[in-house]
Tab-separated table of C-alpha atoms and ligand atoms in Angstrom:
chain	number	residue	atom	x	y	z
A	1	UNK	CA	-37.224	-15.257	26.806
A	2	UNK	CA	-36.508	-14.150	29.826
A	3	UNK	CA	-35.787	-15.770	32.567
A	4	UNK	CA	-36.378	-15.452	36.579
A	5	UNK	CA	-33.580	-17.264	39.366
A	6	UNK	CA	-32.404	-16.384	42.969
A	7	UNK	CA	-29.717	-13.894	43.332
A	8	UNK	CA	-27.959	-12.284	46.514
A	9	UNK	CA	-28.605	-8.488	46.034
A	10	UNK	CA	-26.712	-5.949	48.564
A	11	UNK	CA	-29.530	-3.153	48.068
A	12	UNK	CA	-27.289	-0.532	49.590
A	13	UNK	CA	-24.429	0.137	52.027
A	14	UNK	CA	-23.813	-1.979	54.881
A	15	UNK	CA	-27.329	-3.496	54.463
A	16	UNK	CA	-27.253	-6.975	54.655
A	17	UNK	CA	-27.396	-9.065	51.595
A	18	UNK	CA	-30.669	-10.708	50.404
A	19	UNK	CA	-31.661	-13.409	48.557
A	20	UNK	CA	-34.060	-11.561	46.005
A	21	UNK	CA	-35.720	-12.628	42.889
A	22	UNK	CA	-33.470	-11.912	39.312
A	23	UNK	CA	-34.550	-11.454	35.663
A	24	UNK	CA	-31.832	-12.886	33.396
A	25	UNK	CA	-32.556	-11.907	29.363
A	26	UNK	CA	-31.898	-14.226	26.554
A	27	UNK	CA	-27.879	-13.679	25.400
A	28	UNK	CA	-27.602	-11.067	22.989
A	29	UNK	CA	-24.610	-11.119	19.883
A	30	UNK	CA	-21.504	-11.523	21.828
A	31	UNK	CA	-23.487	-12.729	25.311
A	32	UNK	CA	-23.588	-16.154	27.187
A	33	UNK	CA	-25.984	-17.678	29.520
A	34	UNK	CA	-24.351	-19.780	32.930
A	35	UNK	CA	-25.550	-21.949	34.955
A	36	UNK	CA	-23.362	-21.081	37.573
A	37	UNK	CA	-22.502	-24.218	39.905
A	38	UNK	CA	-20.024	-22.808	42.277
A	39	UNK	CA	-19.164	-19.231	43.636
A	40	UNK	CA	-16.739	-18.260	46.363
A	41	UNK	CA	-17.620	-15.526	48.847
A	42	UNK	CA	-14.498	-12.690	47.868
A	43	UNK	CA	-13.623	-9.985	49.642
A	44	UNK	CA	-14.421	-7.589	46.943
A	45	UNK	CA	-17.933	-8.454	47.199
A	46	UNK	CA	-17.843	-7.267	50.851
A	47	UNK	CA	-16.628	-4.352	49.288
A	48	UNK	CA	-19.168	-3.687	47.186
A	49	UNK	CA	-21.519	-3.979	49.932
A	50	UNK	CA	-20.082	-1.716	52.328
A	51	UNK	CA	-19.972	0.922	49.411
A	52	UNK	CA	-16.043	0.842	49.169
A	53	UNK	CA	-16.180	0.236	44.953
A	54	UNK	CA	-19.085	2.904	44.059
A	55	UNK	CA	-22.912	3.961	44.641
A	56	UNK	CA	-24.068	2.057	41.898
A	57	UNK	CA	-26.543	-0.316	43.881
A	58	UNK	CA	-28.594	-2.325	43.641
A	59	UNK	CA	-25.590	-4.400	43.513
A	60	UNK	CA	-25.872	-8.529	42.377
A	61	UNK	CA	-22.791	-10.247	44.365
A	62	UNK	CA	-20.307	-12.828	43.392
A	63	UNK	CA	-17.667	-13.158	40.796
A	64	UNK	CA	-15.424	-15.983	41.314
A	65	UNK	CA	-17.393	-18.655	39.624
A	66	UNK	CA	-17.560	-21.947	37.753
A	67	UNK	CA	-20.556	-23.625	35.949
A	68	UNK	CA	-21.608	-24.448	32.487
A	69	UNK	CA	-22.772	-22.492	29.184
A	70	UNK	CA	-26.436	-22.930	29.097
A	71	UNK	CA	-26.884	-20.566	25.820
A	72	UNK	CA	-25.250	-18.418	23.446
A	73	UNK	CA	-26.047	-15.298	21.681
A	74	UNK	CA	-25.133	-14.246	17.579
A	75	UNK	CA	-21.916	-14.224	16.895
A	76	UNK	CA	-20.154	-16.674	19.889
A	77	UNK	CA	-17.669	-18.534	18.841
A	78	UNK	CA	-15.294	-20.069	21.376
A	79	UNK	CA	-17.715	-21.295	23.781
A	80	UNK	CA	-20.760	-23.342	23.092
A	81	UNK	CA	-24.079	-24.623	25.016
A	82	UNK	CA	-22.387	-27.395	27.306
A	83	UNK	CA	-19.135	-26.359	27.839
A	84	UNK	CA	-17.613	-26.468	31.576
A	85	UNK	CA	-16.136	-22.673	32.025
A	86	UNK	CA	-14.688	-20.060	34.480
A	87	UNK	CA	-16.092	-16.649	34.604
A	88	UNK	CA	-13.368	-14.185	34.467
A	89	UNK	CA	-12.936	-10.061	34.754
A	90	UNK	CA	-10.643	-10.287	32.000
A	91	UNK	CA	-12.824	-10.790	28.457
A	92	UNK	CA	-9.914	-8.937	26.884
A	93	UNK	CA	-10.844	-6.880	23.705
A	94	UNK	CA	-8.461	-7.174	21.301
A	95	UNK	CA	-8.434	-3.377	20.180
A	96	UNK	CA	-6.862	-1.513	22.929
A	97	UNK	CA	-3.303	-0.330	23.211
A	98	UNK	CA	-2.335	-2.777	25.583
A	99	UNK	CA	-3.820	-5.646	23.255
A	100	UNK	CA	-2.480	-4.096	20.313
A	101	UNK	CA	0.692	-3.745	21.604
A	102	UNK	CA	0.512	-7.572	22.168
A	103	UNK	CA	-0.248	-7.218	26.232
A	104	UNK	CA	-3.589	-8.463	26.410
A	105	UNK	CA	-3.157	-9.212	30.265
A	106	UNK	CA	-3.329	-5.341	30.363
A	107	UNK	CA	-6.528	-5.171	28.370
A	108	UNK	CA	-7.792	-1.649	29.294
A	109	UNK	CA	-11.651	-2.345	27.675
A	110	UNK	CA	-12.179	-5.587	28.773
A	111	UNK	CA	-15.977	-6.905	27.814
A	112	UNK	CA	-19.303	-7.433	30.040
A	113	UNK	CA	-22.610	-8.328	29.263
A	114	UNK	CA	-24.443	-5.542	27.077
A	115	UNK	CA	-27.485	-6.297	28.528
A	116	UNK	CA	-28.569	-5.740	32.210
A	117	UNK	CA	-30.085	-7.880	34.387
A	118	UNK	CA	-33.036	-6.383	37.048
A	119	UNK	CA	-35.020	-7.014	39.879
A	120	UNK	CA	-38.485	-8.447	38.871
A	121	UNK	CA	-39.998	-4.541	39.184
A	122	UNK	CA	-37.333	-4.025	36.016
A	123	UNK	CA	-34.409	-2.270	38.235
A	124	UNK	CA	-31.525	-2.906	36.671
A	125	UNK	CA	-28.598	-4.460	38.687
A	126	UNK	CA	-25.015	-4.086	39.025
A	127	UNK	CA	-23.311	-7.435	38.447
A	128	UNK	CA	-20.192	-7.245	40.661
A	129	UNK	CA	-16.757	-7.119	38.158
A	130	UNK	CA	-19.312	-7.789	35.432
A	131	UNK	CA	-20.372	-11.322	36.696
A	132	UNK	CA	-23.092	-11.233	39.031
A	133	UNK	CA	-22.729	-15.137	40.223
A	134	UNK	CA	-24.263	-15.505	43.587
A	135	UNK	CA	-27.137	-16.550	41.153
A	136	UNK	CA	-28.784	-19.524	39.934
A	137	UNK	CA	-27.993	-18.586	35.874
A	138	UNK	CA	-26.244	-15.332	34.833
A	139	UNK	CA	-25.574	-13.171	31.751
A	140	UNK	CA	-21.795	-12.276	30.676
A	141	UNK	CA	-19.720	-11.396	27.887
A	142	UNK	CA	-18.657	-14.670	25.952
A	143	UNK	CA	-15.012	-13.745	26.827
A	144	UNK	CA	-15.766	-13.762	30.699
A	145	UNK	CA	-16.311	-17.843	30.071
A	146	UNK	CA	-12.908	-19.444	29.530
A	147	UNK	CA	-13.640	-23.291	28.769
A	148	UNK	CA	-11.527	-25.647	31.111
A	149	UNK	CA	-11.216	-29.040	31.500
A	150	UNK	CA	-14.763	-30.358	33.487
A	151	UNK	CA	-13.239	-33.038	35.690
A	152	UNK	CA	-12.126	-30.384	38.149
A	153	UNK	CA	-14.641	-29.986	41.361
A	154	UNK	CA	-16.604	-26.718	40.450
A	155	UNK	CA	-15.955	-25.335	43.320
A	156	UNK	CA	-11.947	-25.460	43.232
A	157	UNK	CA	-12.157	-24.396	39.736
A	158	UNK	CA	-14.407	-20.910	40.565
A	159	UNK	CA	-11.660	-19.718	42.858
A	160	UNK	CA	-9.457	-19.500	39.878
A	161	UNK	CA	-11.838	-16.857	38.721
A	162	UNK	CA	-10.105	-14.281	40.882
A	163	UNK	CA	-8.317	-14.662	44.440
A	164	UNK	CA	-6.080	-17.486	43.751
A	165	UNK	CA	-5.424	-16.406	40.463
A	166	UNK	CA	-4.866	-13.284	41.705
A	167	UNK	CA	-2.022	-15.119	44.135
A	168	UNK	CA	-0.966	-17.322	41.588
A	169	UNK	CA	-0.530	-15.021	38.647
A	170	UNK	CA	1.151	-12.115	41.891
A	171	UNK	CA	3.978	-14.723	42.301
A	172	UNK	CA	4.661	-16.163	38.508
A	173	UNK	CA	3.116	-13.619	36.017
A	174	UNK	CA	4.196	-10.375	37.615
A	175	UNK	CA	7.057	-11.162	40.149
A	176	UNK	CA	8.551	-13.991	37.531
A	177	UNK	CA	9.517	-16.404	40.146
A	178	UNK	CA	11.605	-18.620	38.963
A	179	UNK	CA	13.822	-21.729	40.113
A	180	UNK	CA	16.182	-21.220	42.548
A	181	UNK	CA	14.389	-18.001	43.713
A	182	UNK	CA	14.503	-16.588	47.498
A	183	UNK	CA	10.706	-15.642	47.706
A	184	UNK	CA	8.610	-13.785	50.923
A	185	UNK	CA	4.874	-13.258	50.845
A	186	UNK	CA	3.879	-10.904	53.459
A	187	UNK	CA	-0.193	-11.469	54.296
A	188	UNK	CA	-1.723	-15.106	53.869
A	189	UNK	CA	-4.909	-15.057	53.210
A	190	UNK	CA	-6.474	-16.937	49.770
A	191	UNK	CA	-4.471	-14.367	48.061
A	192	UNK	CA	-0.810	-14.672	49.992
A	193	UNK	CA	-1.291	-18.472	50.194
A	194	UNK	CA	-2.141	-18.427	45.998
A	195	UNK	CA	0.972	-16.821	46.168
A	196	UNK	CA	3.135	-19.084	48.138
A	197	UNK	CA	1.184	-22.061	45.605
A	198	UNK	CA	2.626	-20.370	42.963
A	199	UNK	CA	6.079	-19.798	44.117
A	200	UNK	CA	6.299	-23.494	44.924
A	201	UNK	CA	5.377	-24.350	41.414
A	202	UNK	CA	7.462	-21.913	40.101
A	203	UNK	CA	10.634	-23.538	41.611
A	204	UNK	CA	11.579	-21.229	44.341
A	205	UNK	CA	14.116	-22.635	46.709
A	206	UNK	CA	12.919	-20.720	49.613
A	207	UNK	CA	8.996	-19.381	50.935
A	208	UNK	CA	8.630	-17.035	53.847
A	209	UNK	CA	5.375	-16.937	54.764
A	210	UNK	CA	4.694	-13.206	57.214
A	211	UNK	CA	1.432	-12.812	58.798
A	212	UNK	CA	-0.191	-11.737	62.191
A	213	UNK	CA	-1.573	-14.808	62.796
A	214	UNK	CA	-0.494	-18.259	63.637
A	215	UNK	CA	-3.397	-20.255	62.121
A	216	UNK	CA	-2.751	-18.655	58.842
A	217	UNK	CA	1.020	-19.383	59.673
A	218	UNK	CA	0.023	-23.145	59.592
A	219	UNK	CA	-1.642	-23.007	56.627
A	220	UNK	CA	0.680	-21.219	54.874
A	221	UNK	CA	3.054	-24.297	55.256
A	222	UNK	CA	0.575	-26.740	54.175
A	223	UNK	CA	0.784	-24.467	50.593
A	224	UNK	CA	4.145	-24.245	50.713
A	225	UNK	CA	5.695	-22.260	53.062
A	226	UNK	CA	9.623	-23.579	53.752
A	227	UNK	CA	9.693	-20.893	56.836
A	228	UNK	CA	7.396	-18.949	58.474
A	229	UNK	CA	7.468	-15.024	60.672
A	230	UNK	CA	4.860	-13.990	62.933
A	231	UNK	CA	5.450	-10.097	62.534
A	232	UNK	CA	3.322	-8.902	65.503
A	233	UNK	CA	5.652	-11.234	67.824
A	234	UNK	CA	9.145	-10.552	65.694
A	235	UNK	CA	10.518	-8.172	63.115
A	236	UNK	CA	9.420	-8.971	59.339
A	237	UNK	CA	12.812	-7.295	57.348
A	238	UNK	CA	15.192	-9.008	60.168
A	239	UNK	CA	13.637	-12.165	59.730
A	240	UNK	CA	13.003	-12.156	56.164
A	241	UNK	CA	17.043	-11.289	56.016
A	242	UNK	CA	18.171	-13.648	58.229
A	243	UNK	CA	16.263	-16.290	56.268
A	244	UNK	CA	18.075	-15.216	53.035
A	245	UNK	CA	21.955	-14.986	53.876
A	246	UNK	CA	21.288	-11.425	55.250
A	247	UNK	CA	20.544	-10.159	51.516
A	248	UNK	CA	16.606	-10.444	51.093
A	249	UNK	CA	14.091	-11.945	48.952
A	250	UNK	CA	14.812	-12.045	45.091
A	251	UNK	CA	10.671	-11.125	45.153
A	252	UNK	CA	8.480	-10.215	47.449
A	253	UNK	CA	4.928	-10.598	47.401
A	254	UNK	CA	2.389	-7.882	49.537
A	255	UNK	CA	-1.195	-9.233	49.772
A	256	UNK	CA	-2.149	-7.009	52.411
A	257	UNK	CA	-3.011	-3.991	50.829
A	258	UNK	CA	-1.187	-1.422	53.498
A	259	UNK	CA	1.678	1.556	53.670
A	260	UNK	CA	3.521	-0.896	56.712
A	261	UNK	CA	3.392	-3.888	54.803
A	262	UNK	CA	4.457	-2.805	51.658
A	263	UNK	CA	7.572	-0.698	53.535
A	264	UNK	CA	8.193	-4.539	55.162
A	265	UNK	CA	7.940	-5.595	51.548
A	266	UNK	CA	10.261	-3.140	49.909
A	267	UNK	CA	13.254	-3.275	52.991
A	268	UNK	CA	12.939	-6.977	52.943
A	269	UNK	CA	13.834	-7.660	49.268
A	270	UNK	CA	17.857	-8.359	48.150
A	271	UNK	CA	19.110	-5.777	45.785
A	272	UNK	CA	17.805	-5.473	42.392
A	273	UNK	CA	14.459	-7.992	43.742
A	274	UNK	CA	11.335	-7.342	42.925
A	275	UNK	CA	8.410	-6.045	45.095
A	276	UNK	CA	4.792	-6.915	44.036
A	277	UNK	CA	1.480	-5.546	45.398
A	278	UNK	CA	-1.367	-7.519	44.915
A	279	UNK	CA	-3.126	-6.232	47.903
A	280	UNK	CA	-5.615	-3.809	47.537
A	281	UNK	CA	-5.168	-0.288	49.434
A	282	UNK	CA	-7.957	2.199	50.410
A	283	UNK	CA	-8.321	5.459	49.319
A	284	UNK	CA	-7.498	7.106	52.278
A	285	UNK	CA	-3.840	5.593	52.321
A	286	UNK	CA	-0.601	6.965	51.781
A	287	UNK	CA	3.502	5.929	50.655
A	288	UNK	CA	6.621	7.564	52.173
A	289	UNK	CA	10.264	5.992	51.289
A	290	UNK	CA	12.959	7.860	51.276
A	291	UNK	CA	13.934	8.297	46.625
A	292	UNK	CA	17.523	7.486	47.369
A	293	UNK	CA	16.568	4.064	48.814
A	294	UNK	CA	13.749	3.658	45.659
A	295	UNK	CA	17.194	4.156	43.657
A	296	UNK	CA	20.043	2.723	45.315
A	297	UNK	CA	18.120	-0.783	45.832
A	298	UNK	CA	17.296	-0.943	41.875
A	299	UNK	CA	14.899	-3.863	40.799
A	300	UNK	CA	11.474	-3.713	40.085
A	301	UNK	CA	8.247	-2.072	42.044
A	302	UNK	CA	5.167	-3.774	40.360
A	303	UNK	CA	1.230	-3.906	41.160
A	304	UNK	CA	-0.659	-6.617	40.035
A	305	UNK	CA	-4.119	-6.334	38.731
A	306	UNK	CA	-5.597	-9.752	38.674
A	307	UNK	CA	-1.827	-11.878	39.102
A	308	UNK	CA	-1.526	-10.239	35.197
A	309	UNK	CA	-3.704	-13.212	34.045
A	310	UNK	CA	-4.540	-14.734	30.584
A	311	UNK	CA	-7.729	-16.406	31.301
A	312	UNK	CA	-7.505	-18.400	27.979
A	313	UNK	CA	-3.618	-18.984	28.699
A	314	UNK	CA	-4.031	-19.271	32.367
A	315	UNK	CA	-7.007	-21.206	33.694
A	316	UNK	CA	-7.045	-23.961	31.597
A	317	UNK	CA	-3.286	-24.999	32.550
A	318	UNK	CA	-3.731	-24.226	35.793
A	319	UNK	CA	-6.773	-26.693	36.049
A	320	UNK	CA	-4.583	-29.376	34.309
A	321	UNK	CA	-1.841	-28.711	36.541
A	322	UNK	CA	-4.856	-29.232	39.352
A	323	UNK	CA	-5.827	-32.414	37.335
A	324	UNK	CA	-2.450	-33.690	37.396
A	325	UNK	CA	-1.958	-33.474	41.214
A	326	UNK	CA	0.621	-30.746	41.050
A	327	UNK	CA	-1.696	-27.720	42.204
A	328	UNK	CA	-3.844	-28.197	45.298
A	329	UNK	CA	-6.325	-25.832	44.728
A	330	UNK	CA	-9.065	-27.978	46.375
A	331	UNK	CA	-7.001	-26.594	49.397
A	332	UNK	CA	-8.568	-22.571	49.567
A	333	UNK	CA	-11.985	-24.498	49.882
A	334	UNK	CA	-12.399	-24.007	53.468
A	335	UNK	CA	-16.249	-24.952	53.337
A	336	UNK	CA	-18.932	-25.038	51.049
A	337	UNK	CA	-22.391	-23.309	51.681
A	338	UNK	CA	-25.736	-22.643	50.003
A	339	UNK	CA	-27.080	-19.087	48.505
A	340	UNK	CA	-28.130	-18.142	51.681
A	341	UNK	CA	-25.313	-17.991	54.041
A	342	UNK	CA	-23.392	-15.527	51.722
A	343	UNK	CA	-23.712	-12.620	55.038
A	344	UNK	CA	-22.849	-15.419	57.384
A	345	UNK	CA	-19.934	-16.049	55.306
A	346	UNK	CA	-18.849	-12.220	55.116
A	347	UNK	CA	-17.937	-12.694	58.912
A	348	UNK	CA	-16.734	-15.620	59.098
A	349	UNK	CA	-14.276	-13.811	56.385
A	350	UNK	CA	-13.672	-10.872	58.261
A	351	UNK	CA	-12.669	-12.859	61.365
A	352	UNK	CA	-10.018	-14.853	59.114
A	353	UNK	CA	-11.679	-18.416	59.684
A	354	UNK	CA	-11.398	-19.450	56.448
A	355	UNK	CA	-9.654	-18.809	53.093
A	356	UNK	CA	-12.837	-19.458	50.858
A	357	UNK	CA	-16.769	-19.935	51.355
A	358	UNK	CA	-18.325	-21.488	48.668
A	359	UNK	CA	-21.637	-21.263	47.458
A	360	UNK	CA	-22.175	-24.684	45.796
A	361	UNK	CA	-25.516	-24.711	43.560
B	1	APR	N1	1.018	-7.907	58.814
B	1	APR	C1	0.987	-9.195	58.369
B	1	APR	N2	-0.154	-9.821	58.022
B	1	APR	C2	-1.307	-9.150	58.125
B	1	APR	C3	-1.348	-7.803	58.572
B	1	APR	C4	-0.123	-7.184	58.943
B	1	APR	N3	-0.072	-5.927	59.360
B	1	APR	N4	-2.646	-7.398	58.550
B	1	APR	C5	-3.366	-8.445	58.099
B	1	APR	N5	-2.557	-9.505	57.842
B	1	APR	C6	-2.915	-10.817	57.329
B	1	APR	C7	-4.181	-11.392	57.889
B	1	APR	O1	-3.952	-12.075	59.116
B	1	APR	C8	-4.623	-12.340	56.776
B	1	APR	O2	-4.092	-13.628	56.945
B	1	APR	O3	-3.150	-10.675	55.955
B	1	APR	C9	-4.034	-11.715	55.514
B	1	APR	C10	-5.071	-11.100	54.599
B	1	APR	O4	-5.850	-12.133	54.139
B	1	APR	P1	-7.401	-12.016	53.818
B	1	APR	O5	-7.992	-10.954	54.670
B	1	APR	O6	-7.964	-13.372	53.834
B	1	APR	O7	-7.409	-11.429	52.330
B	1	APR	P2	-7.190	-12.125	50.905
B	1	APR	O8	-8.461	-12.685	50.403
B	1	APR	O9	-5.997	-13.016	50.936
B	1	APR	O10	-6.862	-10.813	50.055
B	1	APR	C11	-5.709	-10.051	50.338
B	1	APR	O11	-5.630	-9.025	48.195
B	1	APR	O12	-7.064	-9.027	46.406
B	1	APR	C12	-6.662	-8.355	47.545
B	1	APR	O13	-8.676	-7.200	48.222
B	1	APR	C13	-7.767	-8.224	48.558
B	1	APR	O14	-6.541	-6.543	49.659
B	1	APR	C14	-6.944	-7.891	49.743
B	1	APR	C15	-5.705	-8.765	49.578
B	2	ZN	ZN1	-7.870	-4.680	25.202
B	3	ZN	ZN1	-12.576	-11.613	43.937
């Protein structure tokens, strides 16, 4: 049976979001049913409403979500009704080359939900990154729900869903921080500061936090941060030198997403270091380094799609690590809101006042 709950639709670009009315079908073979009880406010969904991602709207918002499997089609078997889980972009399949080449955090077919869900006049929505979970229930894949342990807060445990992993995974998956390590993040938002997390739990000896602004300066300490470079007031590469005997960082992290930053990133790192972009650029923008410096500095220059994540490796350690008081993810909560203040949210995002909304059901 199908069902009816509230949803925030963006119904095309730059429109404002709105709360509109959502059918959700029964879960097909292979399909569960969430009740979603937290969702934080990413900026890819303000990307999908200013039309950056694609055309395909009516778009249903929200993807970094926690809440519980309500019902399961034919054919689940590693999550039942009742179990606490986080949605994730990552349902890998099992039967591409990456996963047959045993690289499933590469999965190049990763599952969604085969069945749509609509407006109530039928239209059929597009769930952003498959998930859809500014919404009171939604329909996934059974692989988006990775079962963790249920005495995190919901709304901490959501953010693991995408931004922090993101971070996280940016500093330990695909850099390979490790103890002893001379580390720079360059951009703390959610994503940087994720990063810094991660780099503290990894061991690193040394965290240089880089950003424009102080505030996120401060915070970036509070995750981790053993120095800190304001690079509108002082030069990034000197500083990030200075800081590490005059060699530069063994990795550095860009969560920025731009040609400067990433130059910053790739003339601040010691020789043979690693540079890794988890920062999303826009089409429009464009690398120049000079080939003799790509090859006389050696190392490693990585992107990272989703910190290289293993949900069903990933979140469920990371939530015990959370459990254990050795991960404070609770931190990136900056506040937590209702369905209705996702728009009011977007701003309060775009002036950098917070690391994470969250929409708390
Ligand atoms: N130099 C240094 N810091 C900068 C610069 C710059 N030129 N421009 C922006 N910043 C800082 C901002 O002050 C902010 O603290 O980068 C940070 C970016 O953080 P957010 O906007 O909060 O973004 P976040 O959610 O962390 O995501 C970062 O990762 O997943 C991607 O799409 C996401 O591209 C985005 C990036
Ligand atoms: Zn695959
Ligand atoms: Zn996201």
């Amino acid at each position: 049976m199908t069902i009816s709950v509230q949803g925030v639709v963006s119904r095309g670009k730059g429109e404002p979001v709105q709360i509109a009315e959502v059918l959700v079908p029964e879960p097909g073979p292979g399909e569960a049913l969430v009740r979603v009880q937290a969702c934080g406010v990413c900026h890819t969904d303000l990307h999908y409403k200013m039309g950056g991602i694609g055309d395909d709207y009516p778009y249903l918002l929200g993807h970094e979500a926690a809440g519980v499997v309500e019902a399961v089609g034919d054919n689940v078997t590693d999550v039942a009704p009742g179990d606490f889980v986080i949605l994730n972009w990552r349902a890998v399949c099992g039967q591409c080359r990456a996963c047959k080449r045993g690289r499933p955090w590469y999965c190049f077919a990763t599952h969604n939900a085969t069945q749509k869900m609509t407006l109530a006049d039928g239209t059929p929505l597009s769930p952003a990154l498959g998930i859809g979970a500014f919404a009171e229930k939604t329909l996934v894949a059974a692989g988006q729900c990775t079962k963790v342990n249920p005495a995190i807060a919901p709304a901490t445990a959501g953010l693991l869903g995408c931004g922090v992993m993101a971070g996280i995974g940016a500093a330990i998956n695909t850099g390979g921080v490790t103890r002893g390590d001379t580390v720079a993040v360059i951009g703390c938002g959610g994503v940087g500061d994720a990063a810094i997390l991660g780099a503290r739990l990894a061991g690193a000896k040394t965290i240089i936090a880089v950003d424009i602004d102080d505030r996120k300066l401060e915070w970036a300490k509070e995750f981790g941060a053993t120095h800190t470079i304001n690079s509108r007031s002082s030069d990034a590469v000197a500083g990030i030198r200075d800081l590490t005997d005059g060699f530069g960082a063994d990795v550095v992290v860009e969560a920025i997403g731009r040609p400067e930053t990433y130059k910053q990133a790739f003339f601040a790192r010691d020789l043979a270091g690693v540079v890794v972009l988890v920062g999303v650029p826009t089409p429009d923008m464009q690398l120049d380094l000079p080939l003799l410096e790509v090859f006389g500095r050696g190392g490693a220059l990585k992107s990272s799609w989703y910190g290289d994540c293993l949900p069903s490796r990933d979140f469920p350690m990371l939530v015990d690590l959370h459990l254990d008081g050795r991960l404070p993810l609770e931190k990136f909560v900056s506040e937590t809101i209702g369905l209705g203040d996702v728009e009011a949210a977007f701003t309060k995002m775009e002036h950098g006042d917070v690391l994470r909304s969250v929409v708390i059901f």
